[in-house]
CSV table of C-alpha atoms in Angstrom, one decimal:
chain,number,residue,atom,x,y,z
A,1,MET,CA,189.3,148.5,132.5
A,2,PRO,CA,191.6,150.2,135.0
A,3,LYS,CA,190.4,153.7,136.0
A,4,VAL,CA,192.7,156.8,136.1
A,5,LEU,CA,192.4,159.9,138.1
A,6,LEU,CA,194.7,162.9,136.6
A,7,THR,CA,195.0,166.3,138.7
A,8,GLY,CA,196.5,169.5,137.8
A,9,PHE,CA,196.3,172.9,139.6
A,10,GLU,CA,194.6,176.2,139.1
A,11,PRO,CA,196.9,179.0,138.3
A,12,PHE,CA,198.9,180.8,141.3
A,13,GLY,CA,201.5,183.6,141.9
A,14,GLY,CA,200.0,186.0,139.5
A,15,GLU,CA,200.1,183.5,136.5
A,16,GLN,CA,196.8,183.4,134.2
A,17,THR,CA,197.2,179.8,133.5
A,18,ASN,CA,198.7,176.5,134.9
A,19,PRO,CA,200.3,174.1,132.3
A,20,SER,CA,199.5,171.1,134.5
A,21,TRP,CA,196.0,171.6,134.2
A,22,GLU,CA,196.2,172.3,130.6
A,23,ALA,CA,198.2,169.1,130.0
A,24,VAL,CA,195.5,167.1,132.1
A,25,GLU,CA,192.8,168.3,130.0
A,26,LEU,CA,194.5,167.5,126.7
A,27,ALA,CA,195.5,163.9,128.2
A,28,CYS,CA,192.0,163.1,129.2
A,29,GLU,CA,190.9,163.7,125.4
A,30,ARG,CA,193.6,161.3,124.3
A,31,LEU,CA,193.5,158.4,126.7
A,32,SER,CA,191.1,155.4,126.0
A,33,LEU,CA,190.8,154.4,129.5
A,34,PRO,CA,188.1,155.8,131.9
A,35,THR,CA,189.7,158.8,133.4
A,36,THR,CA,188.7,161.6,135.7
A,37,ALA,CA,190.3,165.1,135.8
A,38,VAL,CA,190.3,167.3,138.6
A,39,GLU,CA,191.5,170.8,139.2
A,40,LEU,CA,192.9,171.1,142.3
A,41,PRO,CA,193.0,174.6,144.2
A,42,VAL,CA,196.5,175.9,145.2
A,43,SER,CA,195.7,175.5,148.8
A,44,PHE,CA,197.4,173.4,151.6
A,45,ALA,CA,194.0,172.7,153.2
A,46,ASP,CA,191.8,172.3,150.5
A,47,SER,CA,193.9,170.4,147.8
A,48,ALA,CA,194.1,167.8,150.2
A,49,LEU,CA,190.4,167.7,150.8
A,50,GLN,CA,189.6,167.9,147.3
A,51,LEU,CA,192.1,164.9,146.6
A,52,ARG,CA,190.6,162.7,149.2
A,53,GLU,CA,187.1,163.3,147.7
A,54,ALA,CA,188.1,162.7,144.1
A,55,ILE,CA,189.7,159.4,145.1
A,56,ALA,CA,186.7,158.3,147.0
A,57,THR,CA,184.4,159.2,144.2
A,58,ALA,CA,186.5,157.9,141.2
A,59,GLN,CA,187.9,154.7,142.9
A,60,PRO,CA,190.7,154.7,140.6
A,61,ASP,CA,193.5,152.3,140.1
A,62,LEU,CA,196.1,155.1,139.2
A,63,VAL,CA,196.4,158.6,140.6
A,64,LEU,CA,198.8,161.0,138.9
A,65,CYS,CA,198.9,164.5,140.2
A,66,LEU,CA,200.6,167.2,138.0
A,67,GLY,CA,202.1,170.6,139.1
A,68,GLN,CA,204.0,173.5,137.7
A,69,ALA,CA,207.7,173.8,138.4
A,70,ALA,CA,209.2,177.1,136.9
A,71,GLY,CA,212.8,176.7,136.3
A,72,ARG,CA,212.7,173.2,135.3
A,73,ALA,CA,213.4,172.2,131.6
A,74,ALA,CA,211.9,168.8,131.5
A,75,LEU,CA,209.1,166.7,132.8
A,76,THR,CA,210.2,165.4,136.1
A,77,ILE,CA,208.6,162.6,138.0
A,78,GLU,CA,209.0,162.8,141.6
A,79,ARG,CA,210.5,159.9,143.8
A,80,VAL,CA,210.1,161.5,147.3
A,81,ALA,CA,207.4,163.1,149.1
A,82,LEU,CA,208.4,164.9,152.5
A,83,ASN,CA,206.4,165.4,155.4
A,84,LEU,CA,207.2,169.2,155.5
A,85,ILE,CA,205.4,172.4,154.5
A,86,ASP,CA,207.8,175.5,154.3
A,87,ALA,CA,205.9,178.0,152.1
A,88,PRO,CA,208.1,180.3,150.2
A,89,ILE,CA,204.8,182.3,149.2
A,90,PRO,CA,201.3,182.2,150.4
A,91,ASP,CA,198.9,179.7,148.9
A,92,ASN,CA,195.9,181.1,147.0
A,93,ALA,CA,193.9,181.0,150.4
A,94,GLN,CA,196.6,183.3,151.8
A,95,ALA,CA,198.1,180.6,154.0
A,96,GLN,CA,201.7,180.4,154.5
A,97,PRO,CA,202.8,177.7,157.0
A,98,ILE,CA,206.3,177.5,157.7
A,99,ASP,CA,208.1,174.4,159.2
A,100,GLU,CA,204.7,172.5,159.6
A,101,PRO,CA,204.1,168.7,158.7
A,102,VAL,CA,201.7,167.9,155.9
A,103,VAL,CA,200.2,165.3,158.2
A,104,ALA,CA,200.9,165.2,161.9
A,105,GLN,CA,202.6,162.1,163.2
A,106,GLY,CA,203.1,161.0,159.6
A,107,PRO,CA,206.2,159.4,158.6
A,108,ALA,CA,209.0,161.7,157.5
A,109,ALA,CA,208.9,160.7,153.8
A,110,TYR,CA,207.4,158.4,151.2
A,111,PHE,CA,208.6,157.1,148.1
A,112,ALA,CA,206.2,157.2,145.2
A,113,ALA,CA,203.8,154.4,144.3
A,114,LEU,CA,204.9,154.3,140.6
A,115,PRO,CA,207.8,152.7,138.7
A,116,VAL,CA,209.3,156.1,138.4
A,117,LYS,CA,212.3,155.4,136.2
A,118,ALA,CA,210.4,153.2,133.8
A,119,CYS,CA,207.9,156.2,133.6
A,120,VAL,CA,210.7,158.3,132.7
A,121,GLU,CA,211.8,156.0,129.7
A,122,ALA,CA,208.4,156.1,128.5
A,123,SER,CA,208.3,159.8,128.2
A,124,ARG,CA,211.6,159.9,126.4
A,125,ALA,CA,210.3,157.1,124.0
A,126,VAL,CA,207.7,159.5,122.9
A,127,GLY,CA,210.1,162.3,122.3
A,128,VAL,CA,209.5,164.4,125.6
A,129,PRO,CA,212.4,165.2,127.8
A,130,ALA,CA,211.9,163.6,131.2
A,131,ALA,CA,214.0,162.9,134.5
A,132,ALA,CA,213.5,161.4,137.8
A,133,SER,CA,213.4,164.2,140.5
A,134,LEU,CA,214.4,163.7,144.4
A,135,THR,CA,212.8,166.7,145.5
A,136,ALA,CA,209.3,168.0,145.0
A,137,GLY,CA,210.0,171.1,147.0
A,138,THR,CA,208.0,172.3,150.1
A,139,TYR,CA,205.1,174.1,148.7
A,140,VAL,CA,201.4,172.8,147.8
A,141,CYS,CA,202.9,170.4,145.0
A,142,ASN,CA,204.8,168.3,147.6
A,143,SER,CA,202.2,168.8,150.2
A,144,THR,CA,199.6,167.1,147.8
A,145,PHE,CA,202.2,164.4,146.9
A,146,TYR,CA,202.7,163.5,150.5
A,147,TYR,CA,199.0,163.5,151.3
A,148,LEU,CA,198.3,161.0,148.2
A,149,SER,CA,201.2,158.9,149.3
A,150,HIS,CA,199.8,158.8,152.7
A,151,LEU,CA,196.2,157.9,151.6
A,152,ILE,CA,198.0,155.1,149.8
A,153,ALA,CA,199.9,153.8,152.7
A,154,THR,CA,197.0,154.1,155.1
A,155,GLU,CA,193.6,153.6,153.1
A,156,TYR,CA,194.4,152.5,149.6
A,157,PRO,CA,197.2,150.0,149.7
A,158,SER,CA,196.4,148.6,146.1
A,159,LEU,CA,196.4,152.1,144.5
A,160,LYS,CA,199.5,153.4,142.4
A,161,GLY,CA,200.2,157.0,142.5
A,162,GLY,CA,202.7,159.9,142.3
A,163,PHE,CA,203.5,163.2,141.2
A,164,ILE,CA,204.6,164.9,138.1
A,165,HIS,CA,206.3,168.2,137.9
A,166,VAL,CA,206.1,170.0,134.3
A,167,PRO,CA,208.0,173.3,133.1
A,168,LEU,CA,206.3,176.6,132.3
A,169,SER,CA,204.3,176.7,129.0
A,170,PRO,CA,205.5,178.8,126.1
A,171,LYS,CA,202.9,181.6,126.7
A,172,GLN,CA,204.2,181.9,130.2
A,173,GLY,CA,207.9,182.0,129.3
A,174,ILE,CA,207.3,184.7,126.6
A,175,ASP,CA,210.4,186.8,127.7
A,176,GLY,CA,212.6,183.9,127.1
A,177,GLY,CA,214.0,183.9,130.5
A,178,GLN,CA,213.0,180.4,131.7
A,179,ALA,CA,212.5,176.9,129.8
A,180,THR,CA,209.2,176.0,128.6
A,181,LEU,CA,207.4,172.9,127.3
A,182,ASP,CA,204.3,172.8,125.3
A,183,PRO,CA,201.2,171.3,127.3
A,184,SER,CA,200.5,169.1,124.4
A,185,ALA,CA,203.9,167.4,124.6
A,186,VAL,CA,203.2,167.1,128.4
A,187,ALA,CA,199.9,165.3,127.5
A,188,THR,CA,201.7,163.0,125.0
A,189,ALA,CA,204.1,162.0,127.8
A,190,LEU,CA,201.4,161.7,130.1
A,191,VAL,CA,199.5,159.2,127.9
A,192,ALA,CA,202.6,157.1,127.7
A,193,ILE,CA,203.2,157.4,131.7
A,194,VAL,CA,199.7,156.3,132.3
A,195,HIS,CA,200.0,152.9,130.3
A,196,THR,CA,203.3,152.3,131.7
A,197,ALA,CA,202.4,152.8,135.3
A,198,LEU,CA,199.5,150.4,135.0
A,199,ARG,CA,201.5,147.8,133.2
A,200,VAL,CA,205.1,147.8,135.2
A,201,ASP,CA,205.0,146.7,138.7
A,202,THR,CA,208.8,146.4,139.4
A,203,ASP,CA,210.8,149.5,138.1
A,204,ILE,CA,213.7,149.3,135.9
A,205,ALA,CA,217.3,149.6,137.3
A,206,SER,CA,218.9,152.5,136.0
A,207,THR,CA,220.9,155.6,137.1
A,208,GLY,CA,219.2,158.9,137.4
A,209,GLY,CA,217.9,161.5,139.8
A,210,GLN,CA,217.9,165.5,139.9
A,211,THR,CA,217.8,167.7,143.0
A,212,HIS,CA,216.2,170.6,141.1
């Protein structure tokens, strides 16, 4: 049986919750595959270390990292990880790197080791809005995505993996000013995405890709 590692993040930016971790916990309850869940810190340094440790311990066949993206209305599966940190706010360890690489001397970017568009379709097929995204930002989400991609490229060539951004949860968007998506719906999509990512090796040919 293939093994799966799912990660979400702790709350940050003054929030009391993070829907990425809520969705991961729910998805773990629903998946029939051996699944490990890890809550990563919103820290440039520590998230990388804990992700490396989790992969070494779990030895998964698939890694999906989730993060919160306020302002997005759909689940967005990231296509490109940039070797760039340009933090708009300090992380939870009060670090705020500006114009620094995620990995010194690493490539400028990596494409996700996932059938991104097939995963988008899998989410839509279970009624959850989704899109391919062409930017993961330059904060801890992108940093974690890049570090995962670098591990795949340099140490775990058979590993599939990528990053998914999720909207705010309804309890975060109570003022109605931003789009929200229930973590239970995200978990439903995540289960479908896991099975698709494990099954599909060649992505479908379709248009699509957002920059926000």
